[in-house]
Structures are given as structure tokens and as C-alpha cells.
Amino acid sequence: MDLKQEELALFIEGEWTKSMEMEPVFDKYTGETIACVSTCTKDDVRHAIASAKEAQNHAFAPYDRYRVLKEVSEQLKANQEEFALLLAAEVGKPIAEARGEVGRAVLTLEISAEEAKRIHGMGVPIEAAPDSPNRQAFTRRVPVGVIAAITPFNVPLNLVCHKVGPGLAAGNSVILKPAETTPLCALRLAELFRQAGLPKGRLNVLTGDGPSIGDWLLESEAVKMVTFTGSPKVGKLLREKAGLRKVALELGNNSATIVHADAHLDVAANLVAQKSFNNAGQVCISVQRVFVHETVFTPFLEKLVSSTEGLVVGDPKNEATQVGPMIAEKEAVRIESWVNEAVKEGAKVEVGGKRDGALFTPTILTNVKETMKVCSEEVFGPVVSVLPYSTEDEVIEKVNQSRYGLQAGLFTNSLSFAMKAAEQIEVGGLIVNDTSGYRVDQMPYGGVKQSGTGKEGPRYAIEEMTEERLVVLNL
Ligand code: NAD
């Protein structure tokens, strides 16, 4: 699909509606304009909310939700190369990785379709209460209603599917606001939903300024829930504005992975190299802090450096490329300044550390202090710090010295250490014998501390996106 010069509309009430104002979307490697998207107005937001609310008055049975989601999953698969090229252009994601994201999005929608048929409540044994022998009770899971879904730039297809898929499967109407820099896949996906016969108003896609659209959506009492993936700063703001409404937040992390003395070092080094630099490190569970037992620190570092040196940096549309540009040059400049600051304070660059426009070479740092920004803040770039430790208790404490807690990785063959870590490391998920960066789409995924609240993964997101309603029968 050649999007050059194409002017893309908003998707409201099942139709495409062009706005007066348009904003360009750029290819993140070449800088060329690849499309223009509509800038949504307050009236457009009102229209979307009204259509989403109205859609709730018309039945959309679970089996029909299943059929639409399954059809979109199949159509996405049939058009996977077009979506992968779109991702490579709008995100700057290497084409091989972009294909991986499309494949995962196909599965996320397929799992959501299946889950649409499995939403159920449970029996509640109230007859066991002393004054209720003639009563019975059960719960039902009912849709929340209209959900505002706001998504980040880095995984703009699969993370959209993680909100739209379960949202629709649960019987809600979804108003989606994709990231300003990467809205194209979401718009293309909306067209697949239209073609699959999704009832009008069940999905609306609004492009434009995040803060304005966010405010306009949350001003309306008709919006019953906000599900957000993005930075902790915006997440906190949305929670404040949402008041007593439901909020699901998938936020940042400075993910840790531990390599213990008994780990398989080749496997660990390869996986760490891969999961530190995927999408140029712009992944919320990207490995950022690697704690290595002091007895294997040097051999592990050598292996990690050699796995990293071989990574091909450059044009994301080139089949061989493994690391593409960052989302914007200013982000690469920020990373450069954080690395320079760390070096000034004593850190050593083992490999990488070079910037060329928006490209930043995969970088490994040692002699890092935990107070340095590259360690204590979320880097969200291709920079990993490798630090030594000596005891299990010490490393658990170091991992927990973070205001984040999304996922952590632990390479060890010691069952007792793995179980101790599972008990004591404060995260939403601990991945044993892989890095913090492991994720498949059916698993419960979400963080603690400033990494957010609530879980994604269709089955778990459906729980977030439904209310439990109790029905008591007086017999
Ligand atoms: P961001 O917070 O800048 O933007 C995310 C979305 O929020 C965008 O659509 C943006 O337009 C919108 N937005 C911005 N200001 C808003 C406001 N005031 N009100 C309403 N909406 C607003 O994040 P980003 O730079 O796109 O993404 C990077 C962040 O996302 C990182 O912190 C990363 O860790 C996080 N992330 C988390 C997960 C997860 O699952 N936990 C996954 C991917 C990314």
C-alpha cells in the first residue's frame, strides 16, 4: 500500500469522516511523509462517544463478537506483509520484527475471539447463610459500556489489538486513540473491522492531539473506563481525571534480568542481546539492568558483547537489519546525553554508544552506579547496564530498588533461588531462564508499583473490562 499523499479520516459510527485539519505521519528512517491523518475536534469526540453509547443499545451477541474478531484476525493474517511494511515505516521497526508483531496481533485477536465465547459468572452459595436457606445466587459478567483506549507508539498494532480485542469480546464499545506518531496500523485495522461487519459505533478511532482527546473523552460521563498503555506520567494524569471510573494502566519499567552463577551463559547472553535491543530498546520490558553473579561476570560480558557487536543497525526495510532508528532524533539525543552523563560519572562503554541521527548503536555499559539515569530511569532505548552481585539476597534487593515492577528475568538452574525470587521480587511477572522481555499474548501481563495496575492478555483484560453483577433468587 502506498500511503504517500493519502489523507486518512477518523473512524466514527462505522464510517470514515475527514477532518478539516490534517497532520503528517513520517517514515521514521527516511523522514518522508507517508500519510496525513485527521486532527480530531471536540465535536468529533462527542460524535464518537454518542455513537459508542448508542451501539450499547443494540444486541451484539457473544457468538457474533467471536465471528467478527475471528474474521479480522484472518484478514490481518491475509494482509500481514502490508501491515508489516506499514509498521516498518511508521515505527522504524526492522521488517523481521514487524512481521513478528503482525503475527502476534493475529493471535491476540484470535484469542480474544475465543474468549468472547467463554465469559461467565459463577454460582454463589448464599443458601449456606443462616437466614437464606431458600435463596440461590449467581454472578454474571456484564460489559462496562463505553471504553476509552489510549495506546503508545512502540507496538502500535498488537497493543491496539490488546485493547480492542478484549474490549469488543466483552461486549463493550471502544473509542481508540492511537499514538500521534504511529496511527496508521490502527486506522487500517479499523477498515478490517468495518469490512468484517462490526456493528456501527462499537469501534471508533480518533487521531490527533493526545492531551486534548484524552480530556474530551474523560469529560464525558458516558465513558465508563479508560485503558491506557504508555508513560507513567500520562498514566497518573489519566487516573486523576478518571475519578471513580475503572482504570487499567500498563506503564513503564527499567527491567532487570539476573544471570546467576549456575546459568547457561551462551543462552543467557544471546537472549539478553536480543531482548535489550528489539525495537531499538523501545519495549516496556526491554532488558535494561543485567545483574550478573561476580563469578561469571567476565565470561558473560564477553559473550554479551560479542552477540551485540554482530547486530546490524540501519534501514528497517532491509531484511538484514536488526536494530532500526528510534522514534525521533530527539529521543536518540536524549539517550546519547544519558550515556555521556554516565560515562562522565565513571561508567565504561563496552560496545556502542554512537549516534547517527535517530539511529543509536546497541550499547553495553559497565561500572554503572544504580543512581545513574541509565539505571534508575526507564531508558526506552538500546542501552543495557551490566552490574555484578555476590549473593541471592543482595541481587533481589537490587532488582527491587526500582520504582517500577513490570517483569523481571532470572537465569538459574537452582529451583530454590527461582522460588525465592518468585516470592520476593516485586513484579507482575518473573520469567525463569529467559529475560524480562518474554511475552506471549495469552498470559496475564501487567505491573506493580509505577508500572501500573490491571492485567492485559485477553482473558484477564476481559475481567477488567466487565463488571461482576450478582443475581439473588428468593425461591
Ligand atoms: P506516552 O505516554 O507519551 O503516550 C501514550 C499515549 O498517550 C499516546 O497515544 C499519546 O497521544 C497519549 N497521551 C499523551 N498525553 C496524553 C494526555 N494528557 N491525555 C491522554 N492521552 C495522552 O507514551 P509513549 O511515548 O507513546 O510510549 C512509551 C511509554 O509506554 C513507555 O513508558 C513504555 O514503557 C510504555 N509502554 C508500556 C507498555 C506496557 O504494557 N506496560 C507497553 C508499551 C509501552
PDB file of N, CA and C in Angstrom, residues 221-276:
ATOM      1  N   GLU A 221     -19.336  11.656  31.043  1.00  0.00           N
ATOM      2  CA  GLU A 221     -19.712  10.593  31.989  1.00  0.00           C
ATOM      3  C   GLU A 221     -20.062   9.298  31.269  1.00  0.00           C
ATOM      4  N   ALA A 222     -20.312   9.396  29.955  1.00  0.00           N
ATOM      5  CA  ALA A 222     -20.650   8.183  29.188  1.00  0.00           C
ATOM      6  C   ALA A 222     -19.453   7.245  29.062  1.00  0.00           C
ATOM      7  N   VAL A 223     -18.254   7.799  29.209  1.00  0.00           N
ATOM      8  CA  VAL A 223     -17.056   6.948  29.148  1.00  0.00           C
ATOM      9  C   VAL A 223     -16.862   6.330  30.529  1.00  0.00           C
ATOM     10  N   LYS A 224     -16.976   4.998  30.581  1.00  0.00           N
ATOM     11  CA  LYS A 224     -17.021   4.316  31.880  1.00  0.00           C
ATOM     12  C   LYS A 224     -15.671   3.779  32.328  1.00  0.00           C
ATOM     13  N   MET A 225     -14.748   3.691  31.391  1.00  0.00           N
ATOM     14  CA  MET A 225     -13.436   3.128  31.752  1.00  0.00           C
ATOM     15  C   MET A 225     -12.377   3.687  30.817  1.00  0.00           C
ATOM     16  N   VAL A 226     -11.167   3.826  31.337  1.00  0.00           N
ATOM     17  CA  VAL A 226     -10.050   4.160  30.459  1.00  0.00           C
ATOM     18  C   VAL A 226      -8.985   3.075  30.605  1.00  0.00           C
ATOM     19  N   THR A 227      -8.577   2.548  29.442  1.00  0.00           N
ATOM     20  CA  THR A 227      -7.472   1.587  29.444  1.00  0.00           C
ATOM     21  C   THR A 227      -6.324   2.239  28.684  1.00  0.00           C
ATOM     22  N   PHE A 228      -5.192   2.370  29.373  1.00  0.00           N
ATOM     23  CA  PHE A 228      -4.079   3.167  28.844  1.00  0.00           C
ATOM     24  C   PHE A 228      -2.790   2.362  28.867  1.00  0.00           C
ATOM     25  N   THR A 229      -2.039   2.428  27.789  1.00  0.00           N
ATOM     26  CA  THR A 229      -0.664   1.924  27.786  1.00  0.00           C
ATOM     27  C   THR A 229       0.218   3.081  27.362  1.00  0.00           C
ATOM     28  N   GLY A 230       1.241   3.367  28.170  1.00  0.00           N
ATOM     29  CA  GLY A 230       2.114   4.485  27.850  1.00  0.00           C
ATOM     30  C   GLY A 230       2.974   4.848  29.032  1.00  0.00           C
ATOM     31  N   SER A 231       3.347   6.110  29.105  1.00  0.00           N
ATOM     32  CA  SER A 231       4.304   6.540  30.127  1.00  0.00           C
ATOM     33  C   SER A 231       3.626   6.713  31.491  1.00  0.00           C
ATOM     34  N   PRO A 232       4.381   6.507  32.577  1.00  0.00           N
ATOM     35  CA  PRO A 232       3.816   6.697  33.915  1.00  0.00           C
ATOM     36  C   PRO A 232       3.264   8.109  34.112  1.00  0.00           C
ATOM     37  N   LYS A 233       3.912   9.099  33.507  1.00  0.00           N
ATOM     38  CA  LYS A 233       3.468  10.490  33.690  1.00  0.00           C
ATOM     39  C   LYS A 233       2.024  10.666  33.191  1.00  0.00           C
ATOM     40  N   VAL A 234       1.764  10.199  31.991  1.00  0.00           N
ATOM     41  CA  VAL A 234       0.408  10.336  31.436  1.00  0.00           C
ATOM     42  C   VAL A 234      -0.561   9.403  32.171  1.00  0.00           C
ATOM     43  N   GLY A 235      -0.072   8.226  32.549  1.00  0.00           N
ATOM     44  CA  GLY A 235      -0.915   7.287  33.285  1.00  0.00           C
ATOM     45  C   GLY A 235      -1.465   7.893  34.572  1.00  0.00           C
ATOM     46  N   LYS A 236      -0.581   8.584  35.306  1.00  0.00           N
ATOM     47  CA  LYS A 236      -1.011   9.201  36.578  1.00  0.00           C
ATOM     48  C   LYS A 236      -2.062  10.276  36.314  1.00  0.00           C
ATOM     49  N   LEU A 237      -1.809  11.057  35.273  1.00  0.00           N
ATOM     50  CA  LEU A 237      -2.730  12.141  34.916  1.00  0.00           C
ATOM     51  C   LEU A 237      -4.126  11.585  34.600  1.00  0.00           C
ATOM     52  N   LEU A 238      -4.140  10.504  33.833  1.00  0.00           N
ATOM     53  CA  LEU A 238      -5.423   9.916  33.442  1.00  0.00           C
ATOM     54  C   LEU A 238      -6.149   9.350  34.655  1.00  0.00           C
ATOM     55  N   ARG A 239      -5.376   8.734  35.566  1.00  0.00           N
ATOM     56  CA  ARG A 239      -6.011   8.181  36.774  1.00  0.00           C
ATOM     57  C   ARG A 239      -6.685   9.301  37.563  1.00  0.00           C
ATOM     58  N   GLU A 240      -6.006  10.448  37.671  1.00  0.00           N
ATOM     59  CA  GLU A 240      -6.605  11.573  38.407  1.00  0.00           C
ATOM     60  C   GLU A 240      -7.894  12.042  37.733  1.00  0.00           C
ATOM     61  N   LYS A 241      -7.838  12.116  36.396  1.00  0.00           N
ATOM     62  CA  LYS A 241      -9.013  12.627  35.675  1.00  0.00           C
ATOM     63  C   LYS A 241     -10.156  11.617  35.653  1.00  0.00           C
ATOM     64  N   ALA A 242      -9.836  10.337  35.767  1.00  0.00           N
ATOM     65  CA  ALA A 242     -10.876   9.310  35.659  1.00  0.00           C
ATOM     66  C   ALA A 242     -11.746   9.254  36.907  1.00  0.00           C
ATOM     67  N   GLY A 243     -11.270   9.801  38.016  1.00  0.00           N
ATOM     68  CA  GLY A 243     -12.061   9.787  39.258  1.00  0.00           C
ATOM     69  C   GLY A 243     -12.380   8.375  39.679  1.00  0.00           C
ATOM     70  N   LEU A 244     -13.676   8.091  39.881  1.00  0.00           N
ATOM     71  CA  LEU A 244     -14.063   6.776  40.404  1.00  0.00           C
ATOM     72  C   LEU A 244     -14.252   5.728  39.307  1.00  0.00           C
ATOM     73  N   ARG A 245     -13.995   6.124  38.064  1.00  0.00           N
ATOM     74  CA  ARG A 245     -14.181   5.161  36.973  1.00  0.00           C
ATOM     75  C   ARG A 245     -13.087   4.100  36.954  1.00  0.00           C
ATOM     76  N   LYS A 246     -13.368   3.017  36.242  1.00  0.00           N
ATOM     77  CA  LYS A 246     -12.350   1.958  36.120  1.00  0.00           C
ATOM     78  C   LYS A 246     -11.165   2.465  35.312  1.00  0.00           C
ATOM     79  N   VAL A 247      -9.970   2.070  35.725  1.00  0.00           N
ATOM     80  CA  VAL A 247      -8.751   2.474  35.009  1.00  0.00           C
ATOM     81  C   VAL A 247      -7.818   1.266  34.936  1.00  0.00           C
ATOM     82  N   ALA A 248      -7.323   0.971  33.749  1.00  0.00           N
ATOM     83  CA  ALA A 248      -6.268  -0.048  33.613  1.00  0.00           C
ATOM     84  C   ALA A 248      -5.042   0.654  33.043  1.00  0.00           C
ATOM     85  N   LEU A 249      -3.910   0.487  33.707  1.00  0.00           N
ATOM     86  CA  LEU A 249      -2.698   1.211  33.301  1.00  0.00           C
ATOM     87  C   LEU A 249      -1.542   0.241  33.063  1.00  0.00           C
ATOM     88  N   GLU A 250      -1.010   0.270  31.851  1.00  0.00           N
ATOM     89  CA  GLU A 250       0.185  -0.523  31.515  1.00  0.00           C
ATOM     90  C   GLU A 250       1.299   0.487  31.260  1.00  0.00           C
ATOM     91  N   LEU A 251       2.190   0.637  32.222  1.00  0.00           N
ATOM     92  CA  LEU A 251       3.160   1.748  32.154  1.00  0.00           C
ATOM     93  C   LEU A 251       4.596   1.243  31.973  1.00  0.00           C
ATOM     94  N   GLY A 252       5.551   2.065  32.375  1.00  0.00           N
ATOM     95  CA  GLY A 252       6.953   1.796  32.044  1.00  0.00           C
ATOM     96  C   GLY A 252       7.662   0.833  32.978  1.00  0.00           C
ATOM     97  N   ASN A 253       8.969   0.680  32.748  1.00  0.00           N
ATOM     98  CA  ASN A 253       9.774  -0.217  33.563  1.00  0.00           C
ATOM     99  C   ASN A 253      11.256   0.017  33.268  1.00  0.00           C
ATOM    100  N   ASN A 254      12.123  -0.280  34.239  1.00  0.00           N
ATOM    101  CA  ASN A 254      13.563  -0.346  33.939  1.00  0.00           C
ATOM    102  C   ASN A 254      13.986  -1.788  34.221  1.00  0.00           C
ATOM    103  N   SER A 255      13.531  -2.662  33.345  1.00  0.00           N
ATOM    104  CA  SER A 255      13.522  -4.108  33.618  1.00  0.00           C
ATOM    105  C   SER A 255      14.885  -4.692  33.958  1.00  0.00           C
ATOM    106  N   ALA A 256      14.846  -5.595  34.944  1.00  0.00           N
ATOM    107  CA  ALA A 256      16.060  -6.281  35.375  1.00  0.00           C
ATOM    108  C   ALA A 256      16.033  -7.735  34.929  1.00  0.00           C
ATOM    109  N   THR A 257      17.221  -8.252  34.637  1.00  0.00           N
ATOM    110  CA  THR A 257      17.385  -9.684  34.404  1.00  0.00           C
ATOM    111  C   THR A 257      18.628 -10.122  35.179  1.00  0.00           C
ATOM    112  N   ILE A 258      18.478 -11.239  35.900  1.00  0.00           N
ATOM    113  CA  ILE A 258      19.595 -11.760  36.715  1.00  0.00           C
ATOM    114  C   ILE A 258      20.235 -12.941  35.989  1.00  0.00           C
ATOM    115  N   VAL A 259      21.555 -12.960  35.952  1.00  0.00           N
ATOM    116  CA  VAL A 259      22.272 -14.123  35.409  1.00  0.00           C
ATOM    117  C   VAL A 259      23.055 -14.714  36.583  1.00  0.00           C
ATOM    118  N   HIS A 260      22.559 -15.850  37.095  1.00  0.00           N
ATOM    119  CA  HIS A 260      23.168 -16.437  38.290  1.00  0.00           C
ATOM    120  C   HIS A 260      24.388 -17.279  37.910  1.00  0.00           C
ATOM    121  N   ALA A 261      25.162 -17.651  38.946  1.00  0.00           N
ATOM    122  CA  ALA A 261      26.426 -18.369  38.722  1.00  0.00           C
ATOM    123  C   ALA A 261      26.219 -19.676  37.963  1.00  0.00           C
ATOM    124  N   ASP A 262      25.032 -20.309  38.148  1.00  0.00           N
ATOM    125  CA  ASP A 262      24.802 -21.618  37.519  1.00  0.00           C
ATOM    126  C   ASP A 262      24.040 -21.510  36.196  1.00  0.00           C
ATOM    127  N   ALA A 263      23.927 -20.307  35.634  1.00  0.00           N
ATOM    128  CA  ALA A 263      23.132 -20.117  34.407  1.00  0.00           C
ATOM    129  C   ALA A 263      23.870 -20.655  33.189  1.00  0.00           C
ATOM    130  N   HIS A 264      23.102 -20.971  32.148  1.00  0.00           N
ATOM    131  CA  HIS A 264      23.698 -21.337  30.857  1.00  0.00           C
ATOM    132  C   HIS A 264      24.066 -20.018  30.178  1.00  0.00           C
ATOM    133  N   LEU A 265      25.372 -19.695  30.179  1.00  0.00           N
ATOM    134  CA  LEU A 265      25.793 -18.338  29.791  1.00  0.00           C
ATOM    135  C   LEU A 265      25.548 -18.026  28.319  1.00  0.00           C
ATOM    136  N   ASP A 266      25.729 -19.025  27.425  1.00  0.00           N
ATOM    137  CA  ASP A 266      25.506 -18.753  25.991  1.00  0.00           C
ATOM    138  C   ASP A 266      24.049 -18.380  25.749  1.00  0.00           C
ATOM    139  N   VAL A 267      23.166 -19.188  26.334  1.00  0.00           N
ATOM    140  CA  VAL A 267      21.724 -18.936  26.147  1.00  0.00           C
ATOM    141  C   VAL A 267      21.372 -17.563  26.723  1.00  0.00           C
ATOM    142  N   ALA A 268      21.865 -17.298  27.931  1.00  0.00           N
ATOM    143  CA  ALA A 268      21.530 -16.032  28.591  1.00  0.00           C
ATOM    144  C   ALA A 268      22.049 -14.842  27.777  1.00  0.00           C
ATOM    145  N   ALA A 269      23.306 -14.930  27.307  1.00  0.00           N
ATOM    146  CA  ALA A 269      23.881 -13.788  26.571  1.00  0.00           C
ATOM    147  C   ALA A 269      23.114 -13.528  25.278  1.00  0.00           C
ATOM    148  N   ASN A 270      22.761 -14.607  24.563  1.00  0.00           N
ATOM    149  CA  ASN A 270      22.016 -14.411  23.308  1.00  0.00           C
ATOM    150  C   ASN A 270      20.661 -13.781  23.547  1.00  0.00           C
ATOM    151  N   LEU A 271      19.962 -14.301  24.563  1.00  0.00           N
ATOM    152  CA  LEU A 271      18.614 -13.774  24.828  1.00  0.00           C
ATOM    153  C   LEU A 271      18.679 -12.337  25.339  1.00  0.00           C
ATOM    154  N   VAL A 272      19.665 -12.030  26.182  1.00  0.00           N
ATOM    155  CA  VAL A 272      19.790 -10.654  26.683  1.00  0.00           C
ATOM    156  C   VAL A 272      20.087  -9.712  25.513  1.00  0.00           C
ATOM    157  N   ALA A 273      20.990 -10.120  24.612  1.00  0.00           N
ATOM    158  CA  ALA A 273      21.333  -9.249  23.467  1.00  0.00           C
ATOM    159  C   ALA A 273      20.080  -8.987  22.632  1.00  0.00           C
ATOM    160  N   GLN A 274      19.300 -10.046  22.408  1.00  0.00           N
ATOM    161  CA  GLN A 274      18.086  -9.905  21.600  1.00  0.00           C
ATOM    162  C   GLN A 274      17.063  -8.990  22.275  1.00  0.00           C
ATOM    163  N   LYS A 275      16.823  -9.234  23.567  1.00  0.00           N
ATOM    164  CA  LYS A 275      15.735  -8.553  24.253  1.00  0.00           C
ATOM    165  C   LYS A 275      16.110  -7.191  24.827  1.00  0.00           C
ATOM    166  N   SER A 276      17.386  -6.801  24.643  1.00  0.00           N
ATOM    167  CA  SER A 276      17.750  -5.447  25.051  1.00  0.00           C
ATOM    168  C   SER A 276      17.580  -4.483  23.884  1.00  0.00           C
TER     169      SER A 276
END
